[in-house]
Short mmCIF file of N, CA and C and ligand atoms in Angstrom, two decimals:
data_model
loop_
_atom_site.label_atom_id
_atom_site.label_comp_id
_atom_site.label_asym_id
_atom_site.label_seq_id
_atom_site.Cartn_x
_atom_site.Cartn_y
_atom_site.Cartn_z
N UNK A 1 44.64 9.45 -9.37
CA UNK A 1 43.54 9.13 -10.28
C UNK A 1 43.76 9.70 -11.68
N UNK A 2 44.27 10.92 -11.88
CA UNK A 2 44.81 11.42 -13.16
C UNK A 2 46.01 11.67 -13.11
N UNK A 3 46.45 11.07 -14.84
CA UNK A 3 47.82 11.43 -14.61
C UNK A 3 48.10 13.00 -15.54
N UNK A 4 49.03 13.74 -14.99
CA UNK A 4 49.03 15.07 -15.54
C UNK A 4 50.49 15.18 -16.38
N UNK A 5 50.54 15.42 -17.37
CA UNK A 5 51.23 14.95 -18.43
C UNK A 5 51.80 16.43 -18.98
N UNK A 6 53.04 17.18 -19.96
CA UNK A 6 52.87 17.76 -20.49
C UNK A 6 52.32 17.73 -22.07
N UNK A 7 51.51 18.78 -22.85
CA UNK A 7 51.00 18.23 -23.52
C UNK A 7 51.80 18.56 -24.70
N UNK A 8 51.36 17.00 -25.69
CA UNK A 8 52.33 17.04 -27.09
C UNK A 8 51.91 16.99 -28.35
N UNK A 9 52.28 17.21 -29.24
CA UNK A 9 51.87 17.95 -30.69
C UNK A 9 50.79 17.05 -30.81
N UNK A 10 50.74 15.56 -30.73
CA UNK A 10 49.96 14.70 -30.68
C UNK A 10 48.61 14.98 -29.99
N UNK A 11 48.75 15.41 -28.67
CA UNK A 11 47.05 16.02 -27.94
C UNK A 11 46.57 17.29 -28.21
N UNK A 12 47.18 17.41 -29.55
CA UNK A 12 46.69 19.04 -30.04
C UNK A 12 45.38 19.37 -29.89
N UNK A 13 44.49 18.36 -30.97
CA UNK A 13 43.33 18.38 -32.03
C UNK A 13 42.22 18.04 -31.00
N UNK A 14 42.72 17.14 -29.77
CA UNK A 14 42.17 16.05 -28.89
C UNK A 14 41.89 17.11 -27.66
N UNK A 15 42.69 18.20 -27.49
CA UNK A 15 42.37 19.02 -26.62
C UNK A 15 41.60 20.39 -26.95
N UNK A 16 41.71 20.69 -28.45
CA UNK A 16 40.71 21.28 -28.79
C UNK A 16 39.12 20.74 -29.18
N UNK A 17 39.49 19.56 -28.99
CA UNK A 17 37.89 18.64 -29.38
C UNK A 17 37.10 19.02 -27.66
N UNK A 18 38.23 18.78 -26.41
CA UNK A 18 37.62 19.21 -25.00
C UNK A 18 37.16 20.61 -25.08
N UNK A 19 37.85 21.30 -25.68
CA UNK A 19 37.41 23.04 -25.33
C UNK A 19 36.37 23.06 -26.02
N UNK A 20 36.57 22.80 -27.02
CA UNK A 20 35.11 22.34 -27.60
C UNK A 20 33.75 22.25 -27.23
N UNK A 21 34.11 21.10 -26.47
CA UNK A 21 33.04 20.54 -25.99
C UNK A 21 32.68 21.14 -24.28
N UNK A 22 33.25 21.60 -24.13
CA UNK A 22 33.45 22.50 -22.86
C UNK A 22 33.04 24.17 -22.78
N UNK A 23 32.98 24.68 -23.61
CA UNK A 23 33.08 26.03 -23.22
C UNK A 23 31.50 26.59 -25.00
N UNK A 24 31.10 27.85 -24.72
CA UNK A 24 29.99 27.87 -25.33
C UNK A 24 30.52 27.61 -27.35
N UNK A 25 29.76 27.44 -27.95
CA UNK A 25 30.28 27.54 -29.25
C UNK A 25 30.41 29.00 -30.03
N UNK A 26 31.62 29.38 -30.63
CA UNK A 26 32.18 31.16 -30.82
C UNK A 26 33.28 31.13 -30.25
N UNK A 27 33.64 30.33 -29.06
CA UNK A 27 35.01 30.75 -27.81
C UNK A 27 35.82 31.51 -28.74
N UNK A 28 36.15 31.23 -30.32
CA UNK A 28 37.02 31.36 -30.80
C UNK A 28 37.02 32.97 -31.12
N UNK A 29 35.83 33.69 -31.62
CA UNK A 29 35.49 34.64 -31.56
C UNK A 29 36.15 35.85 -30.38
N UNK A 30 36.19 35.33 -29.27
CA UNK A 30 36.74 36.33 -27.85
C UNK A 30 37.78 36.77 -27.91
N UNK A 31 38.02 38.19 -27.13
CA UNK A 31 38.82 38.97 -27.81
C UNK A 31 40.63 38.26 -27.34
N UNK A 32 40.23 37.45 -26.55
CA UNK A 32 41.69 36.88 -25.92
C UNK A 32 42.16 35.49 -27.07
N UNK A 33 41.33 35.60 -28.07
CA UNK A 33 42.03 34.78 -29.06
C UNK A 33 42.91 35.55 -30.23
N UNK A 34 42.31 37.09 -30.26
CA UNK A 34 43.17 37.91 -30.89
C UNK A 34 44.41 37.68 -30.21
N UNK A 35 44.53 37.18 -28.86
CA UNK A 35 45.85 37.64 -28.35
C UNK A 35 47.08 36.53 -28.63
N UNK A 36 46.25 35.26 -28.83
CA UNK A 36 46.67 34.00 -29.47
C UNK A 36 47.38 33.84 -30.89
N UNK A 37 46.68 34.35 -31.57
CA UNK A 37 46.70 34.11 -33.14
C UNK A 37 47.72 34.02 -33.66
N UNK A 38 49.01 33.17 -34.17
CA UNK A 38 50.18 33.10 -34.62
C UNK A 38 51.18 32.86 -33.42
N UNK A 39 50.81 33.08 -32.07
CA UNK A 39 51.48 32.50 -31.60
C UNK A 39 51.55 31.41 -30.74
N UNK A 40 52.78 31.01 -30.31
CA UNK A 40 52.88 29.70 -29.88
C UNK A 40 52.57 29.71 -28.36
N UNK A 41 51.55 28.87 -27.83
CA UNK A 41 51.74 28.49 -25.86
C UNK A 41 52.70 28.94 -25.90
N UNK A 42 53.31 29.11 -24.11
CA UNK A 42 54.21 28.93 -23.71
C UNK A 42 54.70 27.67 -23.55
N UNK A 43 55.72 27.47 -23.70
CA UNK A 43 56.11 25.84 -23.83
C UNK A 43 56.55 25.67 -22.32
N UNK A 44 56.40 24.34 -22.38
CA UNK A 44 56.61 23.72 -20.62
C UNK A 44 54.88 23.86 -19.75
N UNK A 45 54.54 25.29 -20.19
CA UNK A 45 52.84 25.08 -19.78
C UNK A 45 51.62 24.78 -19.95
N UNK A 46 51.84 23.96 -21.07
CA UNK A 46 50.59 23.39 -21.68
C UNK A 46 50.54 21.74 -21.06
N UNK A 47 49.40 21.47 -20.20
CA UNK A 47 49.13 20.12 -19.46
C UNK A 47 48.44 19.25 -19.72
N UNK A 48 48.02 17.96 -19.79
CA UNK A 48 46.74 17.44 -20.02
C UNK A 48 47.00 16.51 -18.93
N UNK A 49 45.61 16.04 -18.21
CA UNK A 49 45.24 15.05 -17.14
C UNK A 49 44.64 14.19 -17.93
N UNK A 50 44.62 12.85 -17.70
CA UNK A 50 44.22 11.41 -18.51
C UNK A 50 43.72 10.92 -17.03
N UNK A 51 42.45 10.41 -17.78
CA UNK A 51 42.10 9.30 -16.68
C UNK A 51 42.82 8.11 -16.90
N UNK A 52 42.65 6.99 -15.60
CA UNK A 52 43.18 5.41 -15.70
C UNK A 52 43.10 4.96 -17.28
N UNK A 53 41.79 5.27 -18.24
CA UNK A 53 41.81 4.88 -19.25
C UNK A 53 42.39 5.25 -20.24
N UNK A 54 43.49 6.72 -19.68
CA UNK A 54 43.93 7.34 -21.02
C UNK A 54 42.82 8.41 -21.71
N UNK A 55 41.76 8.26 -21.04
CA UNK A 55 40.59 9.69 -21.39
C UNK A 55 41.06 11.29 -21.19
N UNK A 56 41.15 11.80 -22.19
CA UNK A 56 41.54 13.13 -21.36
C UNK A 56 40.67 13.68 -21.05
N UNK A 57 41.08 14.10 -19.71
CA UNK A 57 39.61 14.53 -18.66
C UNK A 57 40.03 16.36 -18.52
N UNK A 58 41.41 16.66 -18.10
CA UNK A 58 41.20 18.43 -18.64
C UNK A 58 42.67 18.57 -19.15
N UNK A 59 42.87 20.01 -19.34
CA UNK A 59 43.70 20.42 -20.20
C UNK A 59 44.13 22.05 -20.06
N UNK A 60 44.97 22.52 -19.63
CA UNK A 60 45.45 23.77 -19.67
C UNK A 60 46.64 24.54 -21.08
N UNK A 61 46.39 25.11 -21.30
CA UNK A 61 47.42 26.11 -22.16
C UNK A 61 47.48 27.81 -21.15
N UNK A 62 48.71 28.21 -21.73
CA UNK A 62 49.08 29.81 -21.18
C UNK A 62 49.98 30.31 -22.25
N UNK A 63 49.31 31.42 -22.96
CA UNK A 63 50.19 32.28 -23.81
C UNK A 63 50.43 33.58 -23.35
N UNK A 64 51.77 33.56 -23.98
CA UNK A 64 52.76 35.20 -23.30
C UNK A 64 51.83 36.29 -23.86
N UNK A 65 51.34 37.32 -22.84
CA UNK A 65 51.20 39.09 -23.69
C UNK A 65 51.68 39.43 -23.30
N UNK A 66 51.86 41.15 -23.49
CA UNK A 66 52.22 42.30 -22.87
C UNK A 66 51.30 43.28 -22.48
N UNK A 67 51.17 43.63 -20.65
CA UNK A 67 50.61 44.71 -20.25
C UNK A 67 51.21 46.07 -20.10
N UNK A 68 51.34 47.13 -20.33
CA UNK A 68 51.92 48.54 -20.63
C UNK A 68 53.59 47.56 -20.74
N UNK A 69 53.82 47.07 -21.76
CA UNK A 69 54.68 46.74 -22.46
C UNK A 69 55.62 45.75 -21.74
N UNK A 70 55.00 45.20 -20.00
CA UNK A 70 55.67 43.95 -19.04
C UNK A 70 54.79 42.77 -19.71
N UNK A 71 55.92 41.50 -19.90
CA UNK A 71 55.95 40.77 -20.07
C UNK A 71 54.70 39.97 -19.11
N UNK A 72 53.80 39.02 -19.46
CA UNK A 72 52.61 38.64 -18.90
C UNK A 72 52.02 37.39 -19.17
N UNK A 73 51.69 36.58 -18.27
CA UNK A 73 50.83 35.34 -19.02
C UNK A 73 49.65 35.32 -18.87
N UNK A 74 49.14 34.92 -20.08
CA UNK A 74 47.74 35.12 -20.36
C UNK A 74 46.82 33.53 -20.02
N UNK A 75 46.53 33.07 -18.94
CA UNK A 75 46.19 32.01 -18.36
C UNK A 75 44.91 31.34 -19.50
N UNK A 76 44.70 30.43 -19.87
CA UNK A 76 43.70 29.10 -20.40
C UNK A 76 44.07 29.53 -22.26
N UNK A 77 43.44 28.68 -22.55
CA UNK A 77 41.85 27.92 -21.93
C UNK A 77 42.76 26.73 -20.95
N UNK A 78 41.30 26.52 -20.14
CA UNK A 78 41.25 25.69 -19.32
C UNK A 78 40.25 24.93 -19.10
N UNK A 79 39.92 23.70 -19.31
CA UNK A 79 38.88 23.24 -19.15
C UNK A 79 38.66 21.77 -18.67
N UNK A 80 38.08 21.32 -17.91
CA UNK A 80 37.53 19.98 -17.37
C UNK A 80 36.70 19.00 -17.43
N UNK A 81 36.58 18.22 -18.14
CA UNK A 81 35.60 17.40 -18.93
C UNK A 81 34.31 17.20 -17.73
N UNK A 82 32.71 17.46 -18.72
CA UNK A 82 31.97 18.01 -17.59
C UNK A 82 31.90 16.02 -16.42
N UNK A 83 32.31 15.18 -17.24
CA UNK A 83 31.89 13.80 -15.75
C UNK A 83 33.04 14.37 -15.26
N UNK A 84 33.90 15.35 -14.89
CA UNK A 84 35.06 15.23 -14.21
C UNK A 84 35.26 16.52 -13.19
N UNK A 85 33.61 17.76 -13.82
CA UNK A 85 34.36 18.69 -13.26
C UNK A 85 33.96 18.44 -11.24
N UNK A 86 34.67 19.17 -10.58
CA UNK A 86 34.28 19.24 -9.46
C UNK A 86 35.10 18.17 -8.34
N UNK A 87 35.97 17.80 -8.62
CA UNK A 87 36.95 17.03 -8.79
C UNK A 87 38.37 17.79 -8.23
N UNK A 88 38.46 18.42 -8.01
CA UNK A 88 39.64 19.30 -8.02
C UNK A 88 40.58 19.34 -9.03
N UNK A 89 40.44 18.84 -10.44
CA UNK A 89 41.31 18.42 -11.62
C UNK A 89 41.78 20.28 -12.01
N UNK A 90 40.40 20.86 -12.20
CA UNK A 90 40.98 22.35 -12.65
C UNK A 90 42.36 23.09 -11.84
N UNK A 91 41.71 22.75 -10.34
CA UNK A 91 42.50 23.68 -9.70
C UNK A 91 43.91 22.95 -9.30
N UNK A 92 43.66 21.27 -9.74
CA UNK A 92 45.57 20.66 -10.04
C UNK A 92 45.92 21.43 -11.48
N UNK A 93 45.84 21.54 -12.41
CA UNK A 93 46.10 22.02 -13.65
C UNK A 93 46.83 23.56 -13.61
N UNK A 94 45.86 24.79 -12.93
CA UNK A 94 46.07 25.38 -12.42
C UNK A 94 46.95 25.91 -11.64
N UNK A 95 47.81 25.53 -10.61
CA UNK A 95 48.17 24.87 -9.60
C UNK A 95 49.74 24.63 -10.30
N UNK A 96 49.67 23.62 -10.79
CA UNK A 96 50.67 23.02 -11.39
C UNK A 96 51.29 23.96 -12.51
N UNK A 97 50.71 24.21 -13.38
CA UNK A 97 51.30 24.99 -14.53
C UNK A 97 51.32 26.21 -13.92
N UNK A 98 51.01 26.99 -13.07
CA UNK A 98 51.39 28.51 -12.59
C UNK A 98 52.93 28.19 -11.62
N UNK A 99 53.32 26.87 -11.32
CA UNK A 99 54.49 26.46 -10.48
C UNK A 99 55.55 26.86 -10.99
N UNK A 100 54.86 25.78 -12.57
CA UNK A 100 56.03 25.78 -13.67
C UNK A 100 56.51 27.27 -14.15
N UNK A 101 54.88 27.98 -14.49
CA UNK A 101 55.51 29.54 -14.86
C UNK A 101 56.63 30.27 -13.67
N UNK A 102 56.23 29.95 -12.72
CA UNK A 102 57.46 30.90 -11.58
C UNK A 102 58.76 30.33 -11.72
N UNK A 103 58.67 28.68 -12.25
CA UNK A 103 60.16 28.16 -11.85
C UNK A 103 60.62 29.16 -13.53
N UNK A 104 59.77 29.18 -14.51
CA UNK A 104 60.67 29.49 -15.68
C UNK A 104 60.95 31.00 -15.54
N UNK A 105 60.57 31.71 -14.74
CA UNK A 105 60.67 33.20 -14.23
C UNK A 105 59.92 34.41 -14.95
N UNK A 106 58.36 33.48 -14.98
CA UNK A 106 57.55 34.33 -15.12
C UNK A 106 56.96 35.14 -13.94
N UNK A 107 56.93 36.97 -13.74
CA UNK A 107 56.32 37.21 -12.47
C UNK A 107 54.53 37.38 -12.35
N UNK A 108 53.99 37.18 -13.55
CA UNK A 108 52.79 37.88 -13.13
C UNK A 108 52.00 36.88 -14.25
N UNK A 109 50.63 36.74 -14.25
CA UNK A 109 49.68 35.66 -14.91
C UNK A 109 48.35 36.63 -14.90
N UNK A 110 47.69 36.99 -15.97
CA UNK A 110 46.50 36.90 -15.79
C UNK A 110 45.23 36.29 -16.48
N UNK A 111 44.06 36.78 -16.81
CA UNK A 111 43.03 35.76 -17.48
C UNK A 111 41.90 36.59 -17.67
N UNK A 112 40.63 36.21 -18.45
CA UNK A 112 39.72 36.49 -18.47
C UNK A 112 38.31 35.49 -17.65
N UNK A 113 38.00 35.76 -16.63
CA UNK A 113 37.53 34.26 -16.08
C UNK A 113 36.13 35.21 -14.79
N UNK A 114 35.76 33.89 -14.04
CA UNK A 114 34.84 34.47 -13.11
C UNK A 114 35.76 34.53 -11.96
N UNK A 115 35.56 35.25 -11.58
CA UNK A 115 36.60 35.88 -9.71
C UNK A 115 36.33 35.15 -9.06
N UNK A 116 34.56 34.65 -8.62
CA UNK A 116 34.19 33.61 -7.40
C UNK A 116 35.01 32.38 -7.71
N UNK A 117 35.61 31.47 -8.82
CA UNK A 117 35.95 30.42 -9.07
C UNK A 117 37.58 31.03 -9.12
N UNK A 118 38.34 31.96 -9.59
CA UNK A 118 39.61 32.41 -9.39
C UNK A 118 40.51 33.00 -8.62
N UNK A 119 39.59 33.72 -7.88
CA UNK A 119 39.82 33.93 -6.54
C UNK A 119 41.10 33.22 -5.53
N UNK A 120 40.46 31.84 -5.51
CA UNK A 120 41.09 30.60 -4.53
C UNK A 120 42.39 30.41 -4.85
N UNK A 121 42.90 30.98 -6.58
CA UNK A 121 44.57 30.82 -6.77
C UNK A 121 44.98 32.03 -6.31
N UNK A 122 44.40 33.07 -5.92
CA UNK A 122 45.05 34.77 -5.67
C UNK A 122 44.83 35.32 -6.97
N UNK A 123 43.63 34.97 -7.65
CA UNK A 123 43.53 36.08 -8.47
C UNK A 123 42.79 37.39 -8.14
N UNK A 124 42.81 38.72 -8.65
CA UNK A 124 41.84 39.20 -8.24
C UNK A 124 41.51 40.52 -9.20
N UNK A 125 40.18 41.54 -9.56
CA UNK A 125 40.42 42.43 -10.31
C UNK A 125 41.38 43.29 -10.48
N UNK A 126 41.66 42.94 -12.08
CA UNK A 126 43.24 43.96 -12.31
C UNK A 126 42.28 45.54 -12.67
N UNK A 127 42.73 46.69 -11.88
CA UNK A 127 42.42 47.88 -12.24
C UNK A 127 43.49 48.31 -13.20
N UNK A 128 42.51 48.62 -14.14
CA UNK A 128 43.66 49.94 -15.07
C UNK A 128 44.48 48.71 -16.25
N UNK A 129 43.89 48.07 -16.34
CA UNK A 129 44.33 46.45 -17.30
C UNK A 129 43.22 46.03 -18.30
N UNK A 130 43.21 46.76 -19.17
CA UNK A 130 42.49 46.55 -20.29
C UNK A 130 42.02 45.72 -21.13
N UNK A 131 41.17 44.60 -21.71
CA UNK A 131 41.00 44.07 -22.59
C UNK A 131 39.91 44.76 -24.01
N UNK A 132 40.08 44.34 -25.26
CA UNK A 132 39.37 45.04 -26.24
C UNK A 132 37.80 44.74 -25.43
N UNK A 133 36.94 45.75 -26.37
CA UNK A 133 35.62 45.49 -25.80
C UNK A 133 34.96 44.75 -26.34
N UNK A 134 34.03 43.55 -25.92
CA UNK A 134 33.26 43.72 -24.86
C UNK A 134 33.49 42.87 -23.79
N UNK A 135 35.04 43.05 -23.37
CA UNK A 135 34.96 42.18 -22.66
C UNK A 135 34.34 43.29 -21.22
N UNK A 136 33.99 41.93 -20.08
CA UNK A 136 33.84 42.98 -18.96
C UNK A 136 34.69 43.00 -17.95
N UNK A 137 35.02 44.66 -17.45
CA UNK A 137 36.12 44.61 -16.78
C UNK A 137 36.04 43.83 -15.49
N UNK A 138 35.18 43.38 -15.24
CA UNK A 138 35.45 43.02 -13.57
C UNK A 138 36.05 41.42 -14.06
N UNK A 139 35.70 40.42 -15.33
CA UNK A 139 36.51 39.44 -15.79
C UNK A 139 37.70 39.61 -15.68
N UNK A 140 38.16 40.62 -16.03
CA UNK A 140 40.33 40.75 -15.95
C UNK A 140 40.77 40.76 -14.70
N UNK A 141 41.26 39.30 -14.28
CA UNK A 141 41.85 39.34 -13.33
C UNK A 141 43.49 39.14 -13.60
N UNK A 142 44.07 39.13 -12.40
CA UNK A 142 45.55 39.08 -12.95
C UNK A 142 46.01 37.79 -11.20
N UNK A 143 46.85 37.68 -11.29
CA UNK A 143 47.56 37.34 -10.00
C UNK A 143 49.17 37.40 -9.91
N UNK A 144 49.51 37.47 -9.18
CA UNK A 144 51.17 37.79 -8.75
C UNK A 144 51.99 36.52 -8.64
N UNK A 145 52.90 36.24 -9.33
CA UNK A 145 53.96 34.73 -9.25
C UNK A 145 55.42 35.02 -8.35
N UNK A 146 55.22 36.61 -8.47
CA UNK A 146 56.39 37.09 -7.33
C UNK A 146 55.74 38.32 -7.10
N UNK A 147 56.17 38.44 -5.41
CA UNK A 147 55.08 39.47 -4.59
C UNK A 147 55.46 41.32 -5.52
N UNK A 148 54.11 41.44 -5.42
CA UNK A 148 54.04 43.17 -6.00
C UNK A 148 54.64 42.96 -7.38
N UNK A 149 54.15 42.19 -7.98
CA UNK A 149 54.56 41.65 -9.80
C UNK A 149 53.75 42.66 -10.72
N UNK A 150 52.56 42.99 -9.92
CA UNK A 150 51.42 43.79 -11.01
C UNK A 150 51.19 45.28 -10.25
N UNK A 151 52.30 45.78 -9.37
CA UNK A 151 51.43 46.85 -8.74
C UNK A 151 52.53 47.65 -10.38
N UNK A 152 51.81 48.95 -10.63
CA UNK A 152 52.15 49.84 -11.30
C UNK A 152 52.64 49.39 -12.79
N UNK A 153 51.91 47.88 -13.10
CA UNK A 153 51.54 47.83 -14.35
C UNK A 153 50.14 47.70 -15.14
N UNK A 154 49.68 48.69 -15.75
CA UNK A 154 48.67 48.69 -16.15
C UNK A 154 48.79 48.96 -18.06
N UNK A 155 47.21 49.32 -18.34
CA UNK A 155 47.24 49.35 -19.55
C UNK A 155 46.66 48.54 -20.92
N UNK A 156 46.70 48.60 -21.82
CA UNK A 156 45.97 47.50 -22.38
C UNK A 156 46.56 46.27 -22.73
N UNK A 157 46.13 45.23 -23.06
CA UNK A 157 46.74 43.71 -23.11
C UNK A 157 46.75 43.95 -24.98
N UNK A 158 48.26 43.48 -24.54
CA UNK A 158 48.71 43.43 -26.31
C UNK A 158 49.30 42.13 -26.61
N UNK A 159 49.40 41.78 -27.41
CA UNK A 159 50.08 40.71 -28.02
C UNK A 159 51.46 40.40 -28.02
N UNK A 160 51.99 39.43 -27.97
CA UNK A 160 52.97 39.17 -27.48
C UNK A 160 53.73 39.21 -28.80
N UNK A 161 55.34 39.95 -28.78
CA UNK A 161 56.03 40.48 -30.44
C UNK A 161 57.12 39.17 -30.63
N UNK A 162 56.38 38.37 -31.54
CA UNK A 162 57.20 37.37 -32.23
C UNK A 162 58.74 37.48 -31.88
N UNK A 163 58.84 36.50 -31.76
CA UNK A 163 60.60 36.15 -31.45
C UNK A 163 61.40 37.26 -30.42
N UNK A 164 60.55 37.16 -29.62
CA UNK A 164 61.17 37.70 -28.23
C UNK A 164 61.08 37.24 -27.27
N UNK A 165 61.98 37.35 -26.02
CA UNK A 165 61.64 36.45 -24.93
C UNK A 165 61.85 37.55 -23.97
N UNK A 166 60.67 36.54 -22.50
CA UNK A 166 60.44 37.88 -21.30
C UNK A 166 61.78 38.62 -21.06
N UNK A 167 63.24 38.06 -21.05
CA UNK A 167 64.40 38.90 -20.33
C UNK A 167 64.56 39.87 -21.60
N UNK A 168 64.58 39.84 -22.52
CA UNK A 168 64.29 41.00 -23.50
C UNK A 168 63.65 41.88 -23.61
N UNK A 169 62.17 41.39 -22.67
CA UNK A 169 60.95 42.79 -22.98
C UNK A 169 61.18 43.25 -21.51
N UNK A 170 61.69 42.84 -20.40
CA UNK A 170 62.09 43.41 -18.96
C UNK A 170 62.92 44.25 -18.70
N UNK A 171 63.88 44.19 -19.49
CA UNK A 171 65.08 44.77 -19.55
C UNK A 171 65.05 45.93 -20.05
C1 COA B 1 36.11 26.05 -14.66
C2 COA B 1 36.63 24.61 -14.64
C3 COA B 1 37.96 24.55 -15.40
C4 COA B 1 36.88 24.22 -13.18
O1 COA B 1 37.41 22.92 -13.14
P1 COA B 1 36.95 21.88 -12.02
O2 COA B 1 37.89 20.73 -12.06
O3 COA B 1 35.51 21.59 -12.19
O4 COA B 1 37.15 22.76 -10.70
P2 COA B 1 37.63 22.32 -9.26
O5 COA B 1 37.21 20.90 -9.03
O6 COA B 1 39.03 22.68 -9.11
O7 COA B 1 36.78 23.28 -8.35
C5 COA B 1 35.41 23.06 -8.20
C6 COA B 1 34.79 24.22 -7.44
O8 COA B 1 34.85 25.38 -8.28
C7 COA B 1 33.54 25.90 -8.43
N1 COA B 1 33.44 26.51 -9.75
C8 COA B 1 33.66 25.92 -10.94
N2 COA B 1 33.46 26.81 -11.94
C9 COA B 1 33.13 27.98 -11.34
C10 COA B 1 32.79 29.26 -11.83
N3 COA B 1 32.78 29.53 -13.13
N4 COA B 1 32.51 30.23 -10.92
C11 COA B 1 32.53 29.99 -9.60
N5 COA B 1 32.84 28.77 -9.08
C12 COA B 1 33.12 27.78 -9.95
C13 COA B 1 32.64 24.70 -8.24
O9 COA B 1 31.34 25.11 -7.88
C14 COA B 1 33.35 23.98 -7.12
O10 COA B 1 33.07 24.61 -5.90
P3 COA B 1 33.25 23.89 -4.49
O11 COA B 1 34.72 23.61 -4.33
O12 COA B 1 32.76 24.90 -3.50
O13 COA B 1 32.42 22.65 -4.58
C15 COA B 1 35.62 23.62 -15.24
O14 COA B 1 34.40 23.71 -14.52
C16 COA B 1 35.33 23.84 -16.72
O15 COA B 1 35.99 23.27 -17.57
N6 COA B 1 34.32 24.67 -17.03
C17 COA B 1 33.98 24.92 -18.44
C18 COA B 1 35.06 25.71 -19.14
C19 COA B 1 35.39 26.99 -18.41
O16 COA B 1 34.47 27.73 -18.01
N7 COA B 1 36.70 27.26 -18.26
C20 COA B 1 37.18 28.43 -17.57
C21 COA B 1 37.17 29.61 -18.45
S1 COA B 1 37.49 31.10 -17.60
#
């Protein structure tokens, strides 16, 4: 029923018109857009689903941080056009682009989100994983892309340092 596409310079404007229209007005304001700012998605993980008509119905992005200085993905926005949500479209999006992060050899993903709805991918509260305030801690979840990815990394979520890549900040 949807086709899931990667997304291109072209569904830029068109997928911020969904978040838009999806999520409260300020999103931009939250402190996980500081973590954004100048830099680029991760490439290969940014998705969009089209209905039969070519409607885009949702849309994922994931940008790189750093937690106590390990390499990290910082999961959404994510969002599902509201005739569409409930659908299972989020949790294909989801799903799909966390695949892609393991095949590109990312180990660990996390987000700012509700647990009852994040839960179902293996997310769960990251202790000792910081975001600026106000966010609230029980929102920081993290999940594992290879087993024991997040035990004994903690710390605060920093921004990811221009023109570096994860086998550089692992090493
Ligand atoms: C959150 C969102 C991406 C989920 O996409 P979706 O396609 O509707 O979700 P799915 O179809 O995969 O899953 C639907 C299930 O998730 C539940 N769910 C959706 N959002 C939830 C939430 N915030 N908390 C708890 N459960 C939630 C639904 O009740 C439904 O439950 P059911 O399976 O028991 O019926 C979508 O609702 C959305 O765009 N919301 C607005 C933007 C947003 O909040 N994005 C996430 C930011 S953290």
């Amino acid at each position: 029923m949807f086709r899931v596409q990667d997304e291109t310079q072209a569904d830029w404007w068109e997928v911020e018109a969904l978040y838009d229209l999806c999520f409260a007005p300020g999103r931009e304001a939250l402190s996980s857009y500081r973590l954004r700012d100048g830099i680029d998605p991760v490439a290969g993980m940014s998705l969009t689903a089209r209905d039969p008509q070519e409607i885009l119905a949702g849309a994922i992005r994931h940008w790189p941080v750093r937690v106590g200085g390990r390499p990290a993905l910082l999961l959404g926005p994510v969002a599902v056009h509201p005739t569409h949500q409930g659908e299972g479209l989020g949790a294909l999006l989801i799903q799909e682009s966390l695949a892609r992060g393991a095949e590109l050899g990312w180990e660990r993903v996390m987000l700012v989100g509700d647990r009852p709805y994040y839960a179902r991918f293996g997310f769960d509260v990251l202790v000792g994983v910081t975001m600026p305030p106000p966010t609230n801690p029980q929102r920081v979840l993290g999940a594992d892309l290879v087993p024991g990815a997040w035990e004994g990394v903690s710390g605060p979520v920093e921004r990811w340092p221009v023109h570096r890549t994860p086998v550089e900040l692992d090493g």
